[in-house]
Structures are given as structure tokens and as C-alpha cells.
XYZ file of N, CA, C and O in Angstrom:
256
model
N 10.775 -3.090 -8.440
C 10.773 -3.650 -7.018
C 9.274 -3.272 -6.448
O 8.909 -2.324 -6.566
N 9.054 -4.437 -5.504
C 7.622 -4.017 -4.793
C 8.078 -4.148 -3.462
O 8.803 -5.094 -2.929
N 7.541 -3.001 -2.724
C 7.506 -3.100 -1.180
C 6.414 -3.736 -0.535
O 5.174 -3.280 -0.741
N 6.643 -4.723 0.452
C 5.693 -5.299 0.981
C 5.776 -5.009 2.592
O 6.934 -5.215 3.088
N 4.701 -4.793 3.212
C 4.758 -4.707 4.658
C 3.889 -5.753 5.250
O 2.632 -5.911 4.775
N 4.205 -6.530 6.390
C 3.291 -7.431 6.736
C 3.587 -7.829 8.206
O 4.710 -7.303 8.839
N 2.600 -8.300 8.800
C 2.748 -8.709 10.188
C 2.568 -10.166 10.408
O 1.604 -10.842 9.784
N 3.368 -10.749 11.124
C 3.242 -12.270 11.256
C 2.865 -12.392 12.770
O 3.254 -11.849 13.789
N 1.839 -13.372 13.148
C 1.118 -13.779 14.300
C 1.337 -15.118 14.289
O 1.127 -15.942 13.347
N 1.302 -15.542 15.656
C 1.197 -16.935 15.921
C -0.281 -17.507 15.930
O -1.313 -16.495 15.912
N -0.699 -18.650 16.145
C -2.001 -19.217 16.362
C -3.096 -18.525 17.359
O -4.106 -18.427 17.338
N -2.137 -17.995 18.202
C -2.950 -17.228 19.298
C -3.107 -15.595 19.216
O -3.479 -14.922 20.147
N -2.655 -15.434 17.939
C -2.619 -13.748 17.558
C -1.527 -12.893 18.088
O -1.626 -11.830 17.948
N -0.413 -13.641 18.736
C 0.606 -12.785 19.253
C 1.617 -12.472 18.290
O 2.009 -13.339 17.172
N 2.252 -11.401 18.211
C 3.132 -10.958 17.123
C 4.367 -12.044 17.160
O 4.784 -12.151 18.316
N 5.010 -12.494 16.053
C 6.290 -13.039 16.108
C 7.287 -12.175 15.567
O 7.096 -11.630 14.432
N 8.302 -12.068 16.278
C 9.456 -11.193 16.155
C 10.724 -12.059 15.757
O 10.771 -13.128 16.156
N 11.618 -11.255 15.126
C 13.065 -11.843 15.009
C 13.177 -12.886 13.810
O 14.094 -13.636 13.774
N 12.008 -12.734 12.877
C 12.288 -13.767 11.804
C 13.376 -13.187 10.711
O 13.788 -11.989 10.596
N 13.940 -14.352 9.933
C 15.017 -14.216 9.189
C 14.315 -14.194 7.737
O 13.258 -14.939 7.503
N 14.861 -13.535 6.631
C 14.252 -13.882 5.289
C 14.266 -15.370 4.897
O 13.538 -15.741 4.036
N 15.271 -16.166 5.394
C 15.348 -17.517 5.139
C 14.063 -18.253 5.687
O 13.952 -19.337 5.460
N 13.335 -17.805 6.619
C 12.319 -18.336 7.249
C 10.844 -18.230 6.632
O 9.853 -18.929 7.227
N 10.652 -17.451 5.526
C 9.508 -17.487 4.956
C 9.660 -17.434 3.472
O 10.813 -17.060 3.024
N 8.776 -17.462 2.631
C 8.791 -17.366 1.058
C 7.808 -16.150 0.803
O 6.557 -16.051 1.415
N 8.011 -15.411 -0.323
C 7.178 -14.582 -1.071
C 6.766 -15.290 -2.396
O 7.625 -15.539 -3.089
N 5.455 -15.538 -2.614
C 5.062 -16.115 -3.957
C 4.179 -15.006 -4.842
O 3.457 -14.596 -4.052
N 4.343 -15.016 -6.091
C 3.658 -14.519 -6.899
C 3.086 -15.434 -8.010
O 4.069 -15.833 -8.802
N 1.965 -15.601 -7.882
C 1.117 -16.504 -9.033
C 1.981 -17.865 -8.794
O 2.172 -18.591 -9.790
N 2.179 -18.344 -7.564
C 2.837 -19.641 -7.220
C 4.314 -19.711 -7.452
O 4.930 -20.791 -7.266
N 5.089 -18.623 -7.904
C 6.366 -18.421 -8.232
C 7.114 -17.894 -7.167
O 6.709 -16.752 -6.863
N 7.903 -18.488 -6.388
C 8.768 -17.725 -5.418
C 9.684 -16.599 -5.967
O 10.059 -16.782 -7.030
N 9.591 -15.601 -5.227
C 10.312 -14.384 -5.676
C 11.291 -14.050 -4.788
O 11.463 -14.310 -3.483
N 12.419 -13.262 -5.222
C 13.788 -13.056 -4.593
C 13.447 -11.934 -3.455
O 12.831 -10.898 -3.960
N 13.953 -11.978 -2.381
C 13.892 -10.977 -1.339
C 15.091 -10.135 -1.520
O 16.265 -10.575 -1.127
N 15.023 -8.869 -1.972
C 16.193 -7.998 -2.135
C 16.597 -7.444 -0.975
O 17.728 -7.367 -0.720
N 15.821 -7.126 -0.177
C 16.067 -6.393 1.199
C 15.210 -6.843 2.325
O 13.858 -7.158 2.001
N 15.655 -6.793 3.444
C 14.521 -7.153 4.496
C 14.911 -6.462 5.775
O 16.114 -6.365 6.168
N 13.982 -5.972 6.546
C 14.148 -5.274 7.804
C 12.856 -5.333 8.729
O 11.863 -5.537 8.246
N 13.211 -5.597 9.934
C 12.107 -5.667 10.898
C 11.861 -4.379 11.613
O 12.822 -3.646 11.799
N 10.489 -4.025 11.322
C 10.114 -2.601 11.757
C 9.773 -2.777 13.154
O 9.480 -3.771 13.973
N 9.550 -1.590 13.561
C 8.868 -1.239 15.047
C 7.678 -0.592 15.152
O 7.190 -0.438 16.244
N 7.049 -0.220 13.857
C 5.796 0.386 13.790
C 4.623 -0.700 13.826
O 4.894 -1.765 13.720
N 3.559 -0.155 14.535
C 2.212 -1.156 14.713
C 1.895 -1.395 13.270
O 2.129 -0.848 12.262
N 1.162 -2.528 13.070
C 0.555 -3.305 11.847
C -0.227 -2.083 11.494
O -0.983 -1.549 11.962
N -0.543 -2.159 9.910
C -1.333 -1.390 9.230
C -2.529 -2.066 9.030
O -2.278 -3.437 8.499
N -3.787 -1.655 8.575
C -4.767 -2.470 8.007
C -4.480 -2.681 6.530
O -4.195 -1.764 5.915
N -4.963 -3.736 5.849
C -4.841 -4.019 4.456
C -6.139 -3.883 3.891
O -7.334 -4.264 4.729
N -6.464 -3.495 2.692
C -7.793 -3.314 2.009
C -7.573 -4.381 0.623
O -6.790 -4.258 -0.073
N -8.799 -4.874 0.442
C -8.949 -5.436 -0.778
C -9.526 -4.544 -1.711
O -10.600 -3.834 -1.230
N -8.946 -4.480 -3.083
C -9.528 -3.714 -4.008
C -10.709 -4.401 -4.768
O -10.273 -5.451 -5.170
N -11.966 -3.938 -4.813
C -13.044 -4.573 -5.297
C -13.230 -3.920 -6.666
O -12.779 -2.684 -7.141
N -13.847 -4.465 -7.742
C -14.171 -4.022 -9.067
C -14.780 -2.770 -8.890
O -15.675 -2.586 -7.767
N -15.054 -1.873 -9.977
C -15.780 -0.746 -9.746
C -17.311 -1.089 -9.481
O -17.893 -2.088 -9.756
N -17.730 -0.288 -8.564
C -19.158 -0.521 -8.325
C -19.568 -1.331 -6.866
O -20.641 -1.429 -6.453
N -18.334 -1.687 -6.583
C -18.531 -2.455 -5.050
C -17.537 -1.986 -4.140
O -16.526 -1.333 -4.537
N -17.914 -2.068 -2.992
C -17.152 -1.613 -1.842
C -15.855 -2.219 -1.399
O -15.992 -3.651 -1.619
N -14.962 -1.746 -0.907
C -13.566 -2.415 -0.459
C -14.000 -2.853 0.856
O -14.596 -2.072 1.725
N -13.423 -3.977 1.305
C -13.703 -4.337 2.864
C -12.295 -4.449 3.395
O -11.248 -5.009 2.672
N -12.127 -4.345 4.600
C -10.690 -4.442 5.155
C -10.567 -6.018 5.562
O -11.490 -6.649 5.562
N -9.353 -6.313 5.066
C -8.873 -7.595 5.336
C -7.837 -7.942 6.493
O -6.808 -7.285 6.673
N -8.159 -8.685 7.431
C -7.201 -8.620 8.682
C -6.117 -9.954 8.395
O -5.118 -10.017 8.915
N -6.371 -10.869 7.353
C -5.508 -11.737 7.015
C -5.310 -12.150 5.608
O -6.117 -11.776 4.783
N -4.102 -12.543 5.218
C -3.928 -12.919 3.849
C -4.049 -14.373 3.488
O -3.872 -15.234 4.302
């Protein structure tokens, strides 16, 4: 199992709350994955980082 944490925002950058697992999909290599558990958190969003090959620096990524 892989744990994913994410934040959903609308086109104006406002947080979207109250989503249900049936309202989005998780894809891996274009293949839809089953959502085993789902919970809405109350913590602020975290920054995500892209991992670069050795010798390159990682840069923060605000969107996926």
C-alpha cells in the first residue's frame, strides 16, 4: 500500500473540502488504482519535492 497526501484547490486557489473517493481517480502509469482507505485531513498542506537524478538539485513543486 502507498500512502498519498494531497491538496485539492479550485481555479482560484481555494481549498476544496468534502470530496468523496468516488469523485476522483488515482492513476499509476495510466492505470486506475483502487483506493483502499480515504480520510479528509485537517492539517495544512505540505510541500512536495521532485527527486532529480544524482548531480541535480531537487526543486519544490506546487502542482502535480
